[in-house]
Amino acid sequence: MRHRAALVEKARLSIEEGSKSFAAASMLFDKTTRERVWLLYAWCRRCDDIADNQDMGGELGDQSNAASRLKSIRVLTRRAFDGLPTADVAFDAFGLVAQECGITPEMADDVISGFALDAKEWRPRNEGDLLQYCFHVAGAVGVMMALVMGVDKDDTETLDRACDLGLAFQLANIARDLVEDDAAGRCYLPMEWLAEEDIEPGQHTKPHHRTELADMASKLVLLMDTHTKAARLGAARLPFRSRWAILSAARIYSEIGYEVRRLRETAWDGRVYTSKAAKLRHVAAAFFEAIANTPRGPDEMPRWTRSQLAEKARSA
């Protein structure tokens, strides 16, 4: 196993390059939690890059041999859990944080299953399928992140809310990247939604369907908003610094979704992002929100729960 300090430093560089939003929010954690967040992020980023044959979330590479890349992720992750060297810093980092925080192979498998869906060019048929995909690629990461922050593995309620935050992040990503994903041959909009809008397969990003695309993006953002509000209920149970960090990330990422909804048909003329000044405003607002610690949940809790999505994933 590599020296811990070296792994932490490599992981820090990974998050700074891969996600400025997460990097900024991570600085609000206490030192130990912050380092563990970096270690976990490094594995997530590396798995994503291997699966999509890309570098730090950049342009997708050749998508052939997807099954081989997926196998590599599984083999390296298994070696990491076994405490064996992997010759890859990110997987060694994951082995370390998994050992320190009680992350299980089953939790990692939940995440890897999301890459498997992309590898077989899977498409969601309905809203439940959409949320199942979001569970794999982000909700399950939220559960691991909760363990990193010290949440007990038996604290089902808090883990459920951590999953909600991951789902919300992914829904914001999907809304922002609808056109970009289509260019890469991917579509995460449920087939039922496309049929309701009377859109032909593969035509949803065409100019004459831009209004319908904006309507479906608004549906994604509405789901995002519900899960974000539910997640705030779980954040209330965290220590102050972790609560501040999570609320900051929730505000920053939610703003991406809200901006997509606000821009409607012009949302994909350029990439929606949160400026540095806006991030600072969200961090400041989250500070006072964390102090007050009186979250208001959604009018109705999310239709799809972590247990339902996990069960749906197992049966699939």
GROMACS .gro file of C-alpha atoms in nm:
model
  316
    1MET     CA    1   0.000   0.000   0.000
    2ARG     CA    2   0.131   0.346  -0.087
    3HIS     CA    3   0.206   0.596   0.189
    4ARG     CA    4  -0.115   0.764   0.306
    5ALA     CA    5   0.013   1.120   0.269
    6ALA     CA    6   0.111   1.055  -0.092
    7LEU     CA    7  -0.231   0.910  -0.170
    8VAL     CA    8  -0.405   1.207  -0.009
    9GLU     CA    9  -0.197   1.453  -0.211
   10LYS     CA   10  -0.270   1.277  -0.539
   11ALA     CA   11  -0.639   1.267  -0.449
   12ARG     CA   12  -0.637   1.639  -0.370
   13LEU     CA   13  -0.493   1.716  -0.713
   14SER     CA   14  -0.757   1.493  -0.870
   15ILE     CA   15  -1.053   1.675  -0.714
   16GLU     CA   16  -0.905   2.018  -0.788
   17GLU     CA   17  -0.874   1.929  -1.154
   18GLY     CA   18  -1.190   1.723  -1.185
   19SER     CA   19  -1.448   1.931  -0.997
   20LYS     CA   20  -1.392   2.284  -0.872
   21SER     CA   21  -1.734   2.280  -0.704
   22PHE     CA   22  -1.661   1.968  -0.498
   23ALA     CA   23  -1.306   2.087  -0.429
   24ALA     CA   24  -1.439   2.415  -0.286
   25ALA     CA   25  -1.701   2.242  -0.072
   26SER     CA   26  -1.451   1.986   0.056
   27MET     CA   27  -1.239   2.258   0.218
   28LEU     CA   28  -1.518   2.312   0.470
   29PHE     CA   29  -1.476   1.964   0.623
   30ASP     CA   30  -1.243   1.895   0.914
   31LYS     CA   31  -0.900   1.769   0.805
   32THR     CA   32  -0.963   1.397   0.845
   33THR     CA   33  -1.301   1.404   0.670
   34ARG     CA   34  -1.166   1.630   0.396
   35GLU     CA   35  -0.885   1.388   0.317
   36ARG     CA   36  -1.123   1.093   0.309
   37VAL     CA   37  -1.357   1.282   0.076
   38TRP     CA   38  -1.063   1.340  -0.159
   39LEU     CA   39  -0.967   0.971  -0.147
   40LEU     CA   40  -1.321   0.864  -0.235
   41TYR     CA   41  -1.355   1.125  -0.509
   42ALA     CA   42  -1.031   1.007  -0.673
   43TRP     CA   43  -1.176   0.658  -0.717
   44CYS     CA   44  -1.507   0.787  -0.853
   45ARG     CA   45  -1.330   1.016  -1.100
   46ARG     CA   46  -1.089   0.744  -1.213
   47CYS     CA   47  -1.365   0.485  -1.261
   48ASP     CA   48  -1.566   0.735  -1.465
   49ASP     CA   49  -1.264   0.813  -1.683
   50ILE     CA   50  -1.183   0.447  -1.743
   51ALA     CA   51  -1.546   0.363  -1.822
   52ASP     CA   52  -1.583   0.652  -2.070
   53ASN     CA   53  -1.226   0.636  -2.200
   54GLN     CA   54  -1.170   1.001  -2.115
   55ASP     CA   55  -0.942   1.220  -1.904
   56MET     CA   56  -1.082   1.408  -1.605
   57GLY     CA   57  -1.432   1.411  -1.746
   58GLY     CA   58  -1.323   1.557  -2.078
   59GLU     CA   59  -1.425   1.451  -2.425
   60LEU     CA   60  -1.538   1.090  -2.458
   61GLY     CA   61  -1.286   0.862  -2.625
   62ASP     CA   62  -1.335   0.554  -2.841
   63GLN     CA   63  -1.625   0.364  -2.685
   64SER     CA   64  -1.528   0.022  -2.820
   65ASN     CA   65  -1.404  -0.241  -2.573
   66ALA     CA   66  -1.633  -0.102  -2.303
   67ALA     CA   67  -1.669  -0.448  -2.147
   68SER     CA   68  -1.292  -0.476  -2.113
   69ARG     CA   69  -1.268  -0.139  -1.940
   70LEU     CA   70  -1.550  -0.234  -1.706
   71LYS     CA   71  -1.369  -0.554  -1.616
   72SER     CA   72  -1.058  -0.352  -1.533
   73ILE     CA   73  -1.258  -0.137  -1.293
   74ARG     CA   74  -1.397  -0.445  -1.117
   75VAL     CA   75  -1.059  -0.618  -1.091
   76LEU     CA   76  -0.877  -0.310  -0.960
   77THR     CA   77  -1.155  -0.234  -0.712
   78ARG     CA   78  -1.149  -0.589  -0.582
   79ARG     CA   79  -0.770  -0.572  -0.536
   80ALA     CA   80  -0.814  -0.245  -0.349
   81PHE     CA   81  -1.060  -0.408  -0.107
   82ASP     CA   82  -0.818  -0.695  -0.060
   83GLY     CA   83  -0.544  -0.450   0.036
   84LEU     CA   84  -0.333  -0.540  -0.265
   85PRO     CA   85  -0.135  -0.288  -0.473
   86THR     CA   86  -0.313  -0.188  -0.794
   87ALA     CA   87  -0.049   0.024  -0.972
   88ASP     CA   88  -0.317   0.296  -0.986
   89VAL     CA   89  -0.318   0.573  -0.725
   90ALA     CA   90  -0.696   0.622  -0.731
   91PHE     CA   91  -0.770   0.256  -0.657
   92ASP     CA   92  -0.506   0.243  -0.384
   93ALA     CA   93  -0.671   0.555  -0.238
   94PHE     CA   94  -1.009   0.383  -0.245
   95GLY     CA   95  -0.871   0.076  -0.069
   96LEU     CA   96  -0.745   0.304   0.207
   97VAL     CA   97  -1.067   0.501   0.258
   98ALA     CA   98  -1.278   0.185   0.237
   99GLN     CA   99  -1.073   0.032   0.517
  100GLU     CA  100  -1.090   0.346   0.731
  101CYS     CA  101  -1.465   0.406   0.690
  102GLY     CA  102  -1.622   0.063   0.648
  103ILE     CA  103  -1.718   0.098   0.281
  104THR     CA  104  -1.821  -0.245   0.153
  105PRO     CA  105  -1.768  -0.420  -0.182
  106GLU     CA  106  -2.147  -0.420  -0.227
  107MET     CA  107  -2.149  -0.040  -0.208
  108ALA     CA  108  -1.877  -0.020  -0.471
  109ASP     CA  109  -2.066  -0.269  -0.690
  110ASP     CA  110  -2.370  -0.041  -0.678
  111VAL     CA  111  -2.161   0.236  -0.835
  112ILE     CA  112  -1.987   0.014  -1.090
  113SER     CA  113  -2.325  -0.115  -1.205
  114GLY     CA  114  -2.396   0.234  -1.335
  115PHE     CA  115  -2.094   0.214  -1.562
  116ALA     CA  116  -2.221  -0.126  -1.677
  117LEU     CA  117  -2.550   0.033  -1.784
  118ASP     CA  118  -2.365   0.287  -1.998
  119ALA     CA  119  -2.144   0.013  -2.142
  120LYS     CA  120  -2.446  -0.172  -2.282
  121GLU     CA  121  -2.602   0.153  -2.415
  122TRP     CA  122  -2.894   0.124  -2.173
  123ARG     CA  123  -3.188   0.365  -2.196
  124PRO     CA  124  -3.447   0.439  -1.921
  125ARG     CA  125  -3.803   0.347  -2.007
  126ASN     CA  126  -3.969   0.543  -1.727
  127GLU     CA  127  -3.900   0.767  -1.431
  128GLY     CA  128  -3.815   0.471  -1.208
  129ASP     CA  129  -3.546   0.358  -1.453
  130LEU     CA  130  -3.405   0.711  -1.463
  131LEU     CA  131  -3.381   0.722  -1.083
  132GLN     CA  132  -3.227   0.373  -1.080
  133TYR     CA  133  -2.946   0.497  -1.305
  134CYS     CA  134  -2.901   0.805  -1.085
  135PHE     CA  135  -2.885   0.574  -0.782
  136HIS     CA  136  -2.598   0.378  -0.933
  137VAL     CA  137  -2.384   0.666  -1.052
  138ALA     CA  138  -2.450   0.916  -0.773
  139GLY     CA  139  -2.694   0.803  -0.503
  140ALA     CA  140  -2.470   0.511  -0.405
  141VAL     CA  141  -2.175   0.751  -0.394
  142GLY     CA  142  -2.375   0.969  -0.154
  143VAL     CA  143  -2.414   0.671   0.077
  144MET     CA  144  -2.039   0.610   0.078
  145MET     CA  145  -1.980   0.980   0.134
  146ALA     CA  146  -2.203   0.964   0.442
  147LEU     CA  147  -1.988   0.685   0.586
  148VAL     CA  148  -1.682   0.899   0.516
  149MET     CA  149  -1.843   1.174   0.725
  150GLY     CA  150  -1.890   0.933   1.014
  151VAL     CA  151  -2.254   0.832   0.969
  152ASP     CA  152  -2.320   0.489   1.119
  153LYS     CA  153  -2.389   0.218   0.861
  154ASP     CA  154  -2.708   0.132   1.051
  155ASP     CA  155  -2.841   0.490   1.043
  156THR     CA  156  -3.082   0.415   0.759
  157GLU     CA  157  -3.260   0.749   0.766
  158THR     CA  158  -2.943   0.958   0.725
  159LEU     CA  159  -2.807   0.725   0.457
  160ASP     CA  160  -3.137   0.757   0.269
  161ARG     CA  161  -3.104   1.135   0.272
  162ALA     CA  162  -2.740   1.111   0.157
  163CYS     CA  163  -2.862   0.903  -0.136
  164ASP     CA  164  -3.118   1.174  -0.212
  165LEU     CA  165  -2.843   1.432  -0.246
  166GLY     CA  166  -2.654   1.212  -0.490
  167LEU     CA  167  -2.971   1.164  -0.694
  168ALA     CA  168  -3.024   1.541  -0.700
  169PHE     CA  169  -2.669   1.605  -0.822
  170GLN     CA  170  -2.707   1.356  -1.106
  171LEU     CA  171  -3.045   1.494  -1.213
  172ALA     CA  172  -2.885   1.840  -1.236
  173ASN     CA  173  -2.602   1.692  -1.443
  174ILE     CA  174  -2.842   1.522  -1.681
  175ALA     CA  175  -3.048   1.840  -1.731
  176ARG     CA  176  -2.734   2.044  -1.804
  177ASP     CA  177  -2.577   1.785  -2.036
  178LEU     CA  178  -2.876   1.676  -2.247
  179VAL     CA  179  -2.729   1.802  -2.573
  180GLU     CA  180  -2.373   1.698  -2.487
  181ASP     CA  181  -2.488   1.346  -2.399
  182ASP     CA  182  -2.687   1.320  -2.722
  183ALA     CA  183  -2.374   1.405  -2.920
  184ALA     CA  184  -2.205   1.111  -2.746
  185GLY     CA  185  -2.495   0.879  -2.834
  186ARG     CA  186  -2.649   0.877  -2.487
  187CYS     CA  187  -2.995   0.973  -2.367
  188TYR     CA  188  -3.111   0.957  -2.005
  189LEU     CA  189  -3.457   1.099  -2.067
  190PRO     CA  190  -3.720   0.827  -2.009
  191MET     CA  191  -3.872   0.687  -2.326
  192GLU     CA  192  -4.215   0.753  -2.177
  193TRP     CA  193  -4.134   1.124  -2.152
  194LEU     CA  194  -4.021   1.135  -2.514
  195ALA     CA  195  -4.338   0.957  -2.625
  196GLU     CA  196  -4.555   1.199  -2.428
  197GLU     CA  197  -4.386   1.487  -2.610
  198ASP     CA  198  -4.435   1.305  -2.942
  199ILE     CA  199  -4.063   1.312  -3.014
  200GLU     CA  200  -3.910   1.064  -3.257
  201PRO     CA  201  -3.622   0.847  -3.126
  202GLY     CA  202  -3.292   1.033  -3.144
  203GLN     CA  203  -3.455   1.366  -3.234
  204HIS     CA  204  -3.499   1.528  -2.891
  205THR     CA  205  -3.212   1.777  -2.929
  206LYS     CA  206  -3.309   1.895  -3.276
  207PRO     CA  207  -3.393   2.269  -3.296
  208HIS     CA  208  -3.761   2.211  -3.368
  209HIS     CA  209  -3.794   2.017  -3.039
  210ARG     CA  210  -3.613   2.271  -2.820
  211THR     CA  211  -3.933   2.375  -2.636
  212GLU     CA  212  -4.016   2.013  -2.556
  213LEU     CA  213  -3.657   1.958  -2.442
  214ALA     CA  214  -3.687   2.255  -2.207
  215ASP     CA  215  -4.011   2.108  -2.068
  216MET     CA  216  -3.844   1.774  -1.996
  217ALA     CA  217  -3.543   1.948  -1.841
  218SER     CA  218  -3.785   2.128  -1.609
  219LYS     CA  219  -3.923   1.790  -1.502
  220LEU     CA  220  -3.568   1.679  -1.421
  221VAL     CA  221  -3.512   1.994  -1.216
  222LEU     CA  222  -3.839   1.943  -1.029
  223LEU     CA  223  -3.720   1.594  -0.929
  224MET     CA  224  -3.383   1.743  -0.836
  225ASP     CA  225  -3.550   2.001  -0.614
  226THR     CA  226  -3.753   1.737  -0.426
  227HIS     CA  227  -3.449   1.520  -0.358
  228THR     CA  228  -3.236   1.820  -0.258
  229LYS     CA  229  -3.493   1.932   0.000
  230ALA     CA  230  -3.516   1.578   0.136
  231ALA     CA  231  -3.136   1.564   0.159
  232ARG     CA  232  -3.132   1.875   0.378
  233LEU     CA  233  -3.319   1.677   0.645
  234GLY     CA  234  -3.028   1.436   0.661
  235ALA     CA  235  -2.767   1.712   0.662
  236ALA     CA  236  -2.926   1.841   0.983
  237ARG     CA  237  -2.792   1.532   1.163
  238LEU     CA  238  -2.429   1.593   1.063
  239PRO     CA  239  -2.162   1.776   1.264
  240PHE     CA  240  -2.152   2.148   1.187
  241ARG     CA  241  -1.858   2.151   0.944
  242SER     CA  242  -1.988   1.852   0.749
  243ARG     CA  243  -2.334   2.007   0.746
  244TRP     CA  244  -2.192   2.334   0.613
  245ALA     CA  245  -1.999   2.153   0.340
  246ILE     CA  246  -2.298   1.947   0.230
  247LEU     CA  247  -2.535   2.243   0.227
  248SER     CA  248  -2.280   2.441   0.025
  249ALA     CA  249  -2.252   2.163  -0.232
  250ALA     CA  250  -2.630   2.129  -0.243
  251ARG     CA  251  -2.673   2.500  -0.311
  252ILE     CA  252  -2.400   2.514  -0.575
  253TYR     CA  253  -2.521   2.209  -0.766
  254SER     CA  254  -2.889   2.294  -0.737
  255GLU     CA  255  -2.817   2.632  -0.890
  256ILE     CA  256  -2.704   2.453  -1.208
  257GLY     CA  257  -3.042   2.287  -1.237
  258TYR     CA  258  -3.233   2.606  -1.158
  259GLU     CA  259  -3.033   2.794  -1.421
  260VAL     CA  260  -3.114   2.530  -1.684
  261ARG     CA  261  -3.482   2.570  -1.599
  262ARG     CA  262  -3.458   2.950  -1.609
  263LEU     CA  263  -3.281   2.960  -1.946
  264ARG     CA  264  -3.518   2.706  -2.102
  265GLU     CA  265  -3.458   2.683  -2.479
  266THR     CA  266  -3.122   2.864  -2.456
  267ALA     CA  267  -2.986   2.647  -2.173
  268TRP     CA  268  -2.770   2.443  -2.410
  269ASP     CA  269  -2.628   2.728  -2.619
  270GLY     CA  270  -2.329   2.709  -2.383
  271ARG     CA  271  -2.238   2.502  -2.078
  272VAL     CA  272  -2.421   2.613  -1.764
  273TYR     CA  273  -2.190   2.658  -1.468
  274THR     CA  274  -2.172   2.837  -1.133
  275SER     CA  275  -1.926   3.128  -1.122
  276LYS     CA  276  -1.663   3.162  -0.850
  277ALA     CA  277  -1.848   3.462  -0.704
  278ALA     CA  278  -2.173   3.267  -0.698
  279LYS     CA  279  -2.000   2.974  -0.526
  280LEU     CA  280  -1.876   3.208  -0.253
  281ARG     CA  281  -2.228   3.345  -0.206
  282HIS     CA  282  -2.368   2.993  -0.175
  283VAL     CA  283  -2.099   2.896   0.078
  284ALA     CA  284  -2.182   3.204   0.286
  285ALA     CA  285  -2.555   3.135   0.270
  286ALA     CA  286  -2.494   2.771   0.363
  287PHE     CA  287  -2.299   2.884   0.671
  288PHE     CA  288  -2.603   3.060   0.816
  289GLU     CA  289  -2.829   2.776   0.705
  290ALA     CA  290  -2.603   2.530   0.889
  291ILE     CA  291  -2.608   2.744   1.203
  292ALA     CA  292  -2.988   2.773   1.206
  293ASN     CA  293  -3.021   2.403   1.125
  294THR     CA  294  -3.396   2.417   1.078
  295PRO     CA  295  -3.441   2.253   0.738
  296ARG     CA  296  -3.778   2.237   0.571
  297GLY     CA  297  -3.830   1.921   0.373
  298PRO     CA  298  -4.021   1.892   0.046
  299ASP     CA  299  -4.401   1.916   0.043
  300GLU     CA  300  -4.395   1.545  -0.043
  301MET     CA  301  -4.100   1.313   0.014
  302PRO     CA  302  -3.944   1.161  -0.299
  303ARG     CA  303  -4.148   0.888  -0.465
  304TRP     CA  304  -3.845   0.664  -0.509
  305THR     CA  305  -3.652   0.566  -0.197
  306ARG     CA  306  -3.302   0.424  -0.162
  307SER     CA  307  -3.434   0.079  -0.066
  308GLN     CA  308  -3.672   0.074  -0.362
  309LEU     CA  309  -3.400   0.174  -0.606
  310ALA     CA  310  -3.156  -0.079  -0.461
  311GLU     CA  311  -3.418  -0.353  -0.486
  312LYS     CA  312  -3.500  -0.246  -0.842
  313ALA     CA  313  -3.130  -0.259  -0.926
  314ARG     CA  314  -3.088  -0.610  -0.778
  315SER     CA  315  -3.387  -0.744  -0.969
  316ALA     CA  316  -3.261  -0.588  -1.292
   0.00000   0.00000   0.00000
